[in-house]
């Protein structure tokens, strides 16, 4: 069974169609990279997976639960789907450990000690244990993004969504974040990653999805995508970003 | 200028009874503080609620918030006070109306506190709304993505930051409420303005009477300012760009 099953979703902002009949599946343990030019709908698509962006047609089924179904308890579903954003979105008024424990206690109902222990363990894992009592504004972008990944992992997610996790980072900080993501992928986490980091895609992705103008133009294995993209649009895109 | 200063007037006995003017002033200060603090409590609570409603993803809630804010800020405060004092009681159910008009204790106080509280709540609501809307859209998304419900998102993520951001304008509002409480003299609440006028009539010492009121208003407003500045310092977020000096 697919962990994430995107079924023919379409979305409009007023008259303007941003997603057109998009379908794909992400199997358990699979890493899927979504790429494409800006404005192609990649971020919108990934935000449909946990219902952050509503869509008008189609459905997304995550671990057997329909996102479009009005009866679905969306907060409960989202608590199990980790998400990492371009601009980190740590909560600035909470300490780093506070960021890691708040949802564990308020959403999952874990005890304070258990949540803290889990939080410290994950901070250690991303190499930031020493910063537990600092505030987000006191960390670098790369550190903040690693905290954001740890924060998502603290909820014991069944899959992880990454929305351009390195696009807002200074070049020298990109790798520290990618390293954490590569490790996560190797451990078998199911991941859907919107990114332009083709090195990351080559290293850990199983499949690559290429989007353009709100449509999934290409959905292929990594080898097929980098070896011989079928669509002309994907060929152009690749030749542009792989030039240097 | 031909004015006869009398700095002893504060200790003089009022014409009727054995109180001194100072006793009047102290009691008046008490009413001013009581009205201001009660009104501020109402304004903060309702302002936070209405400001939040105006950012809710539901047009009916937004509409309620809009009507509230525009209603209370488009009518002069003094007119609102008269409406609450003279008009609203007429529209209450018969029993309640009679009780309000005849037996209600400290009627002037409650009317002034509610009126001033509601008036100011509209202004606080606008500030809270501005604070919420100044936050990056991703904050709400990140919170929802972690499984928080929308009310939890406001409670734990949006409002704590929004309030920090709008502490400076809220400070002005807190100081305003103390100064605005002076309109309550118009319905006969014996607060500072009322008593200073009374003192002028009884003693004839215009300057001393007004000076007392002026000084006490200034001290109260400045104290409010200090309290808010203290809160601002205590809640400053380390490393947050808006908190940097």
Coordinates of C-alpha atoms in Angstrom, one line a residue:
Chain A
X1 CA 0.0 0.0 0.0
X2 CA 1.1 3.5 -0.7
X3 CA 2.0 5.7 2.2
X4 CA 0.9 8.8 0.2
X5 CA -1.5 8.4 -2.6
X6 CA -2.3 11.6 -4.6
X7 CA -5.3 11.0 -6.7
X8 CA -6.1 13.4 -9.6
X9 CA -6.1 16.6 -7.5
X10 CA -6.8 19.9 -9.1
X11 CA -6.8 23.3 -7.4
X12 CA -7.8 26.8 -8.4
X13 CA -7.1 30.2 -6.9
X14 CA -10.3 31.9 -8.2
X15 CA -10.2 31.4 -12.0
X16 CA -6.5 30.5 -12.0
X17 CA -5.7 26.8 -12.0
X18 CA -2.6 26.0 -10.0
X19 CA -2.8 22.2 -10.0
X20 CA -4.1 20.2 -12.9
X21 CA -5.1 16.5 -12.4
X22 CA -1.9 15.6 -10.4
X23 CA -1.5 11.9 -9.4
X24 CA 1.4 10.0 -7.9
X25 CA 2.1 7.6 -5.1
X26 CA 4.9 7.4 -2.5
X27 CA 5.4 4.0 -1.1
X28 CA 6.5 3.3 2.4
X29 CA 10.3 3.9 2.8
X30 CA 10.4 5.6 -0.6
X31 CA 12.1 9.0 -1.1
X32 CA 10.5 11.1 -3.9
X33 CA 12.0 14.4 -5.0
X34 CA 9.7 17.0 -6.6
X35 CA 11.4 19.6 -8.8
X36 CA 10.4 22.1 -11.4
X37 CA 10.6 25.8 -12.2
X38 CA 9.2 28.3 -9.6
X39 CA 5.5 28.7 -9.9
X40 CA 5.1 25.2 -11.2
X41 CA 3.0 24.2 -8.2
X42 CA 5.5 21.9 -6.3
X43 CA 5.0 23.7 -3.0
X44 CA 1.2 23.8 -3.4
X45 CA 1.2 20.1 -4.2
X46 CA 3.2 19.1 -1.2
X47 CA 1.0 21.3 1.1
X48 CA -2.1 19.4 -0.3
X49 CA -0.7 16.2 1.2
X50 CA -1.5 17.2 4.8
X51 CA -4.4 19.5 3.8
X52 CA -2.6 22.7 4.5
X53 CA -3.7 23.9 1.1
X54 CA -7.3 22.9 0.3
X55 CA -8.0 21.5 -3.2
X56 CA -11.2 21.4 -5.1
X57 CA -10.9 18.1 -7.0
X58 CA -9.5 14.7 -6.3
X59 CA -8.1 13.3 -3.1
X60 CA -5.0 12.5 -1.1
X61 CA -4.9 9.4 0.9
X62 CA -2.2 9.2 3.6
X63 CA -1.7 5.9 5.2
X64 CA -5.3 5.0 4.3
X65 CA -6.9 8.2 5.5
X66 CA -8.5 10.6 3.1
X67 CA -7.5 14.2 3.4
X68 CA -10.5 15.4 1.4
X69 CA -13.1 13.6 3.5
X70 CA -14.8 16.2 5.7
X71 CA -15.1 13.6 8.5
X72 CA -11.3 13.2 8.7
X73 CA -9.7 14.6 11.8
X74 CA -7.1 16.7 10.1
X75 CA -5.1 17.7 13.1
X76 CA -4.8 14.1 14.1
X77 CA -3.6 13.2 10.6
X78 CA -1.1 16.1 10.5
X79 CA 0.4 15.2 13.8
X80 CA 1.7 12.0 12.2
X81 CA 3.0 13.7 9.0
X82 CA 6.2 15.7 9.7
X83 CA 6.7 18.9 7.7
X84 CA 9.7 21.1 7.2
X85 CA 9.4 24.5 5.6
X86 CA 11.6 26.8 3.6
X87 CA 11.8 29.4 6.3
X88 CA 12.1 27.0 9.2
X89 CA 9.1 28.4 11.0
X90 CA 10.4 27.7 14.5
X91 CA 8.3 29.5 17.1
X92 CA 10.5 32.4 18.1
X93 CA 9.2 32.9 21.6
X94 CA 10.0 29.4 22.7
X95 CA 13.4 27.9 23.5
X96 CA 14.7 25.3 21.2
X97 CA 13.7 22.5 23.5
X98 CA 10.3 24.3 24.0
X99 CA 9.8 24.1 20.2
X100 CA 10.5 20.3 20.3
X101 CA 8.2 19.6 23.3
X102 CA 5.1 21.8 22.8
X103 CA 3.4 19.6 20.3
X104 CA 4.4 16.4 22.0
X105 CA 2.7 17.5 25.2
X106 CA -0.3 19.5 23.8
X107 CA -1.1 17.3 20.7
X108 CA 0.2 13.9 21.6
X109 CA -0.5 14.2 25.3
X110 CA 3.0 13.0 26.4
X111 CA 4.3 13.9 29.8
X112 CA 6.7 16.8 30.1
X113 CA 9.6 14.6 31.1
X114 CA 9.1 12.1 28.3
X115 CA 8.7 14.9 25.8
X116 CA 11.9 16.6 27.0
X117 CA 13.9 13.3 26.9
X118 CA 12.7 12.6 23.4
X119 CA 13.5 16.2 22.4
X120 CA 17.0 16.2 23.8
X121 CA 17.7 12.9 22.1
X122 CA 16.7 14.3 18.7
X123 CA 18.6 17.5 19.3
X124 CA 21.6 15.3 20.0
X125 CA 21.0 13.5 16.8
X126 CA 21.1 16.7 14.7
X127 CA 24.1 17.8 16.6
X128 CA 22.5 20.7 18.6
X129 CA 22.1 19.3 22.1
X130 CA 24.2 22.1 23.5
X131 CA 21.7 24.7 22.1
X132 CA 18.6 23.3 23.8
X133 CA 17.9 26.3 26.0
X134 CA 18.7 29.0 23.3
X135 CA 16.1 30.7 21.3
X136 CA 15.6 30.3 17.5
X137 CA 16.8 33.8 16.8
X138 CA 20.1 33.0 18.3
X139 CA 20.9 30.1 15.9
X140 CA 22.1 30.2 12.3
X141 CA 19.7 29.3 9.5
X142 CA 21.2 25.8 9.1
X143 CA 20.9 25.2 12.8
X144 CA 17.3 26.4 12.8
X145 CA 16.5 24.1 9.9
X146 CA 18.1 21.1 11.7
X147 CA 16.0 22.0 14.8
X148 CA 12.9 22.1 12.6
X149 CA 13.7 18.6 11.3
X150 CA 14.2 17.4 14.9
X151 CA 10.9 19.1 15.9
X152 CA 9.0 17.1 13.2
X153 CA 10.7 13.9 14.1
X154 CA 9.7 14.3 17.8
X155 CA 6.2 13.5 16.7
X156 CA 7.3 10.1 15.5
X157 CA 6.0 10.8 11.9
X158 CA 5.0 8.1 9.5
X159 CA 6.3 10.2 6.7
X160 CA 8.0 13.5 6.2
X161 CA 7.3 16.4 3.8
X162 CA 10.1 18.9 3.0
X163 CA 9.1 22.1 1.2
X164 CA 12.3 23.6 -0.2
X165 CA 14.2 23.0 3.0
X166 CA 17.5 24.5 1.8
X167 CA 16.3 27.3 -0.5
X168 CA 16.5 30.0 2.2
X169 CA 20.0 28.9 3.5
X170 CA 23.4 30.4 2.8
X171 CA 25.4 28.0 0.6
X172 CA 27.7 26.9 3.4
X173 CA 24.8 25.8 5.5
X174 CA 23.0 23.7 2.9
X175 CA 25.1 20.6 3.5
X176 CA 24.6 20.4 7.2
X177 CA 20.8 20.2 6.5
X178 CA 21.2 17.8 3.6
X179 CA 23.3 15.5 5.7
X180 CA 20.6 15.1 8.2
X181 CA 18.1 14.4 5.4
X182 CA 20.3 11.9 3.7
X183 CA 20.7 10.0 7.0
X184 CA 17.0 10.1 7.5
X185 CA 16.4 8.7 4.0
X186 CA 19.0 5.9 4.6
X187 CA 17.1 4.9 7.8
X188 CA 14.1 4.2 5.6
X189 CA 11.9 7.3 6.3
X190 CA 9.2 7.9 3.7
X191 CA 10.0 11.3 2.3
X192 CA 8.5 13.7 -0.2
X193 CA 11.0 16.5 -0.9
X194 CA 10.5 19.6 -2.9
X195 CA 14.0 20.8 -3.8
X196 CA 16.4 21.9 -6.4
X197 CA 19.3 20.0 -4.9
X198 CA 19.9 17.5 -7.6
X199 CA 22.9 16.1 -5.8
X200 CA 20.6 15.1 -3.0
X201 CA 18.2 13.6 -5.5
X202 CA 20.9 11.6 -7.2
X203 CA 22.2 10.4 -3.8
X204 CA 19.0 9.2 -2.1
X205 CA 15.9 9.7 -4.2
X206 CA 14.1 6.6 -5.6
X207 CA 12.0 8.7 -7.9
X208 CA 11.9 12.2 -9.3
X209 CA 8.8 14.1 -10.1
X210 CA 9.1 17.0 -12.5
X211 CA 6.3 19.6 -12.5
X212 CA 5.6 22.5 -14.8
X213 CA 2.6 24.8 -14.9
X214 CA 0.7 22.9 -12.3
X215 CA 1.0 19.5 -13.9
X216 CA 3.2 16.5 -13.2
X217 CA 5.1 16.3 -16.4
X218 CA 7.5 13.5 -15.5
X219 CA 7.3 10.9 -12.8
X220 CA 10.2 8.5 -13.2
X221 CA 12.9 6.6 -11.4
X222 CA 16.0 8.5 -10.5
X223 CA 18.0 6.6 -13.1
X224 CA 15.5 7.2 -15.9
X225 CA 15.0 10.9 -15.0
X226 CA 18.7 11.8 -14.9
X227 CA 19.6 9.5 -17.7
X228 CA 17.0 10.3 -20.3
X229 CA 14.1 12.6 -19.3
X230 CA 11.3 12.0 -21.7
X231 CA 9.8 15.5 -21.8
X232 CA 11.5 18.3 -23.5
X233 CA 10.6 20.7 -20.7
X234 CA 12.4 18.5 -18.1
X235 CA 15.4 18.2 -20.4
X236 CA 15.5 22.0 -20.6
X237 CA 15.2 22.3 -16.9
X238 CA 17.9 19.8 -16.2
X239 CA 20.3 21.3 -18.7
X240 CA 19.8 24.7 -17.0
X241 CA 20.3 23.6 -13.4
X242 CA 23.0 21.1 -14.1
X243 CA 25.1 23.4 -16.3
X244 CA 27.4 24.6 -13.5
Chain B
X1 CA -2.4 87.7 37.6
X2 CA -4.2 88.3 40.8
X3 CA -4.6 84.8 42.4
X4 CA -4.6 84.0 46.0
X5 CA -2.7 80.7 46.4
X6 CA -3.6 78.6 49.4
X7 CA -1.5 75.5 49.7
X8 CA -3.3 74.5 52.9
X9 CA -6.6 74.0 51.1
X10 CA -6.0 70.2 50.8
X11 CA -6.1 70.0 54.6
X12 CA -9.0 72.3 55.0
X13 CA -12.3 70.8 56.0
X14 CA -15.0 70.7 53.4
X15 CA -18.0 73.0 54.2
X16 CA -20.4 70.3 55.1
X17 CA -19.1 67.3 57.2
X18 CA -15.8 66.7 58.9
X19 CA -13.9 65.4 55.8
X20 CA -10.9 67.2 54.4
X21 CA -10.4 67.9 50.7
X22 CA -7.5 65.5 50.8
X23 CA -9.9 62.7 51.8
X24 CA -12.0 63.6 48.8
X25 CA -9.0 63.5 46.6
X26 CA -7.8 60.1 47.9
X27 CA -11.3 58.6 47.5
X28 CA -11.5 60.0 44.0
X29 CA -8.1 58.6 43.1
X30 CA -9.5 55.2 44.2
X31 CA -12.4 55.5 41.9
X32 CA -10.3 56.6 39.0
X33 CA -8.0 53.6 39.5
X34 CA -10.9 51.2 40.0
X35 CA -12.7 52.3 36.8
X36 CA -9.5 52.3 34.8
X37 CA -8.3 48.9 35.9
X38 CA -11.7 47.2 35.5
X39 CA -12.1 48.8 32.0
X40 CA -8.6 47.7 31.1
X41 CA -9.4 44.1 32.1
X42 CA -12.5 44.2 29.9
X43 CA -10.7 45.9 27.0
X44 CA -7.8 43.4 27.0
X45 CA -10.0 40.3 27.2
X46 CA -12.5 41.4 24.6
X47 CA -9.9 43.1 22.5
X48 CA -7.9 39.9 22.3
X49 CA -11.0 37.9 21.4
X50 CA -12.4 40.3 18.8
X51 CA -9.0 41.0 17.3
X52 CA -8.6 37.2 16.9
X53 CA -12.0 36.8 15.3
X54 CA -11.1 39.4 12.7
X55 CA -8.3 37.2 11.5
X56 CA -10.4 33.9 11.6
X57 CA -10.9 32.0 8.3
X58 CA -14.7 32.4 8.6
X59 CA -16.5 35.4 7.2
X60 CA -19.3 35.4 9.8
X61 CA -16.7 35.7 12.6
X62 CA -14.9 38.4 10.7
X63 CA -18.2 40.2 10.2
X64 CA -19.0 40.1 14.0
X65 CA -15.5 41.5 14.7
X66 CA -15.9 44.3 12.1
X67 CA -19.3 45.4 13.4
X68 CA -17.9 45.4 17.0
X69 CA -14.8 47.5 16.1
X70 CA -16.6 50.0 13.9
X71 CA -19.5 50.4 16.3
X72 CA -17.4 51.2 19.3
X73 CA -14.8 53.4 17.5
X74 CA -17.2 55.5 15.4
X75 CA -19.2 57.0 18.3
X76 CA -17.7 59.5 20.7
X77 CA -16.8 58.1 24.1
X78 CA -19.0 60.7 25.9
X79 CA -22.0 59.9 23.8
X80 CA -21.5 56.2 24.4
X81 CA -21.3 56.8 28.1
X82 CA -24.7 58.7 28.0
X83 CA -26.2 55.9 25.9
X84 CA -25.1 53.2 28.4
X85 CA -26.3 55.4 31.4
X86 CA -29.6 56.8 30.1
X87 CA -30.7 54.8 27.2
X88 CA -29.7 51.1 27.6
X89 CA -31.5 50.7 31.0
X90 CA -34.8 51.6 29.2
X91 CA -34.5 48.7 26.9
X92 CA -33.8 46.0 29.5
X93 CA -36.6 43.7 30.6
X94 CA -39.0 45.5 33.0
X95 CA -37.8 44.0 36.3
X96 CA -34.1 44.4 35.4
X97 CA -34.7 47.9 34.1
X98 CA -36.4 49.0 37.4
X99 CA -33.6 47.5 39.4
X100 CA -30.9 49.2 37.3
X101 CA -32.6 52.6 37.6
X102 CA -33.4 52.4 41.3
X103 CA -31.5 49.9 43.3
X104 CA -28.3 49.0 41.5
X105 CA -25.3 49.7 43.7
X106 CA -22.4 51.7 42.3
X107 CA -24.3 52.2 39.1
X108 CA -22.0 55.0 37.9
X109 CA -18.9 52.9 38.4
X110 CA -20.2 49.8 36.6
X111 CA -21.6 51.9 33.7
X112 CA -18.3 53.8 33.3
X113 CA -16.1 50.6 33.5
X114 CA -18.2 48.7 31.0
X115 CA -18.5 51.7 28.6
X116 CA -14.8 52.5 28.7
X117 CA -13.9 48.8 28.5
X118 CA -15.9 48.2 25.4
X119 CA -14.8 51.5 23.8
X120 CA -11.2 50.6 24.3
X121 CA -11.7 46.9 23.4
X122 CA -12.3 48.0 19.8
X123 CA -9.0 49.8 19.7
X124 CA -7.1 46.9 21.4
X125 CA -8.8 44.5 18.9
X126 CA -7.3 46.5 16.0
X127 CA -3.9 46.3 17.5
X128 CA -4.1 42.6 18.2
X129 CA -5.3 42.0 14.6
X130 CA -2.3 44.0 13.3
X131 CA 0.0 41.9 15.5
X132 CA -1.4 38.7 14.3
X133 CA -1.3 39.8 10.6
X134 CA 2.3 40.9 11.0
X135 CA 3.4 37.4 11.7
X136 CA 4.8 35.3 8.8
X137 CA 2.0 33.1 7.2
X138 CA 4.3 30.1 7.7
X139 CA 3.9 30.3 11.5
X140 CA 0.3 29.3 11.3
X141 CA 1.0 26.7 8.7
X142 CA 3.8 25.2 10.7
X143 CA 1.6 25.0 13.8
X144 CA -1.3 23.4 11.9
X145 CA 1.2 21.0 10.3
X146 CA 2.3 19.8 13.8
X147 CA -1.3 18.8 14.6
X148 CA -2.4 21.8 16.5
X149 CA -6.0 22.8 16.1
X150 CA -6.8 26.4 15.0
X151 CA -7.6 27.5 18.6
X152 CA -4.4 25.9 19.8
X153 CA -2.5 27.6 17.1
X154 CA -3.7 31.0 18.3
X155 CA -3.2 30.1 21.9
X156 CA 0.4 28.8 21.7
X157 CA 1.9 30.2 18.6
X158 CA 0.2 33.3 17.1
X159 CA -1.1 35.3 20.1
X160 CA 2.0 35.1 22.3
X161 CA 4.1 36.6 19.5
X162 CA 1.3 39.0 18.4
X163 CA 1.0 40.4 21.9
X164 CA 4.7 40.9 22.2
X165 CA 4.8 42.8 19.0
X166 CA 1.9 45.2 20.0
X167 CA 3.0 46.0 23.5
X168 CA 4.1 49.5 22.6
X169 CA 0.7 50.6 21.2
X170 CA -1.1 48.7 24.0
X171 CA 1.0 50.8 26.5
X172 CA -0.5 53.9 24.9
X173 CA -4.0 52.3 25.2
X174 CA -3.5 51.5 28.9
X175 CA -2.4 55.1 29.5
X176 CA -5.4 56.4 27.5
X177 CA -7.9 54.4 29.5
X178 CA -6.7 56.1 32.7
X179 CA -7.1 59.6 31.1
X180 CA -10.3 58.7 29.4
X181 CA -11.8 57.6 32.7
X182 CA -12.3 61.3 33.4
X183 CA -15.4 61.4 31.2
X184 CA -17.1 59.4 34.0
X185 CA -17.6 62.7 35.8
X186 CA -20.4 63.4 33.4
X187 CA -22.6 60.7 34.9
X188 CA -21.6 61.6 38.4
X189 CA -18.9 59.1 39.3
X190 CA -16.9 60.8 42.0
X191 CA -13.5 60.3 40.4
X192 CA -10.7 62.8 40.1
X193 CA -12.2 65.1 37.5
X194 CA -15.5 65.2 39.3
X195 CA -13.9 65.9 42.7
X196 CA -11.6 68.6 41.4
X197 CA -14.6 70.4 40.0
X198 CA -16.4 69.9 43.3
X199 CA -13.4 71.2 45.1
X200 CA -13.3 74.3 42.9
X201 CA -16.9 75.1 43.7
X202 CA -16.6 74.6 47.4
X203 CA -13.2 76.2 48.1
X204 CA -12.7 78.6 45.2
X205 CA -9.1 77.4 44.8
X206 CA -9.1 76.6 41.1
X207 CA -5.4 76.1 40.5
X208 CA -4.8 73.9 43.5
X209 CA -7.8 71.7 42.7
X210 CA -6.8 71.2 39.1
X211 CA -3.2 70.8 40.0
X212 CA -4.0 67.8 42.3
X213 CA -6.0 66.1 39.5
X214 CA -3.3 66.8 36.9
X215 CA -0.6 65.4 39.0
X216 CA -2.4 62.3 40.0
X217 CA -3.5 61.5 36.4
X218 CA 0.1 62.0 35.4
X219 CA 1.4 59.7 38.1
X220 CA -1.2 57.0 37.3
X221 CA -0.5 57.1 33.5
X222 CA 3.2 57.1 34.0
X223 CA 3.0 54.1 36.4
X224 CA 1.0 52.3 33.7
X225 CA 3.7 53.1 31.3
X226 CA 6.4 51.8 33.6
X227 CA 4.5 48.5 34.2
X228 CA 4.1 47.9 30.5
X229 CA 7.8 48.7 29.8
X230 CA 8.7 46.2 32.5
X231 CA 6.5 43.6 30.8
X232 CA 8.0 44.5 27.4
X233 CA 11.5 43.9 28.8
X234 CA 10.6 40.6 30.6
X235 CA 8.9 39.1 27.5
X236 CA 11.5 40.2 25.0
X237 CA 12.4 37.3 22.8
X238 CA 16.2 36.7 22.6
X239 CA 17.5 37.1 19.1
X240 CA 14.2 38.1 17.6
X241 CA 14.7 40.8 15.1
X242 CA 11.8 43.0 16.3
X243 CA 13.1 42.8 19.9
X244 CA 16.5 44.0 19.0
X245 CA 17.6 47.5 20.0

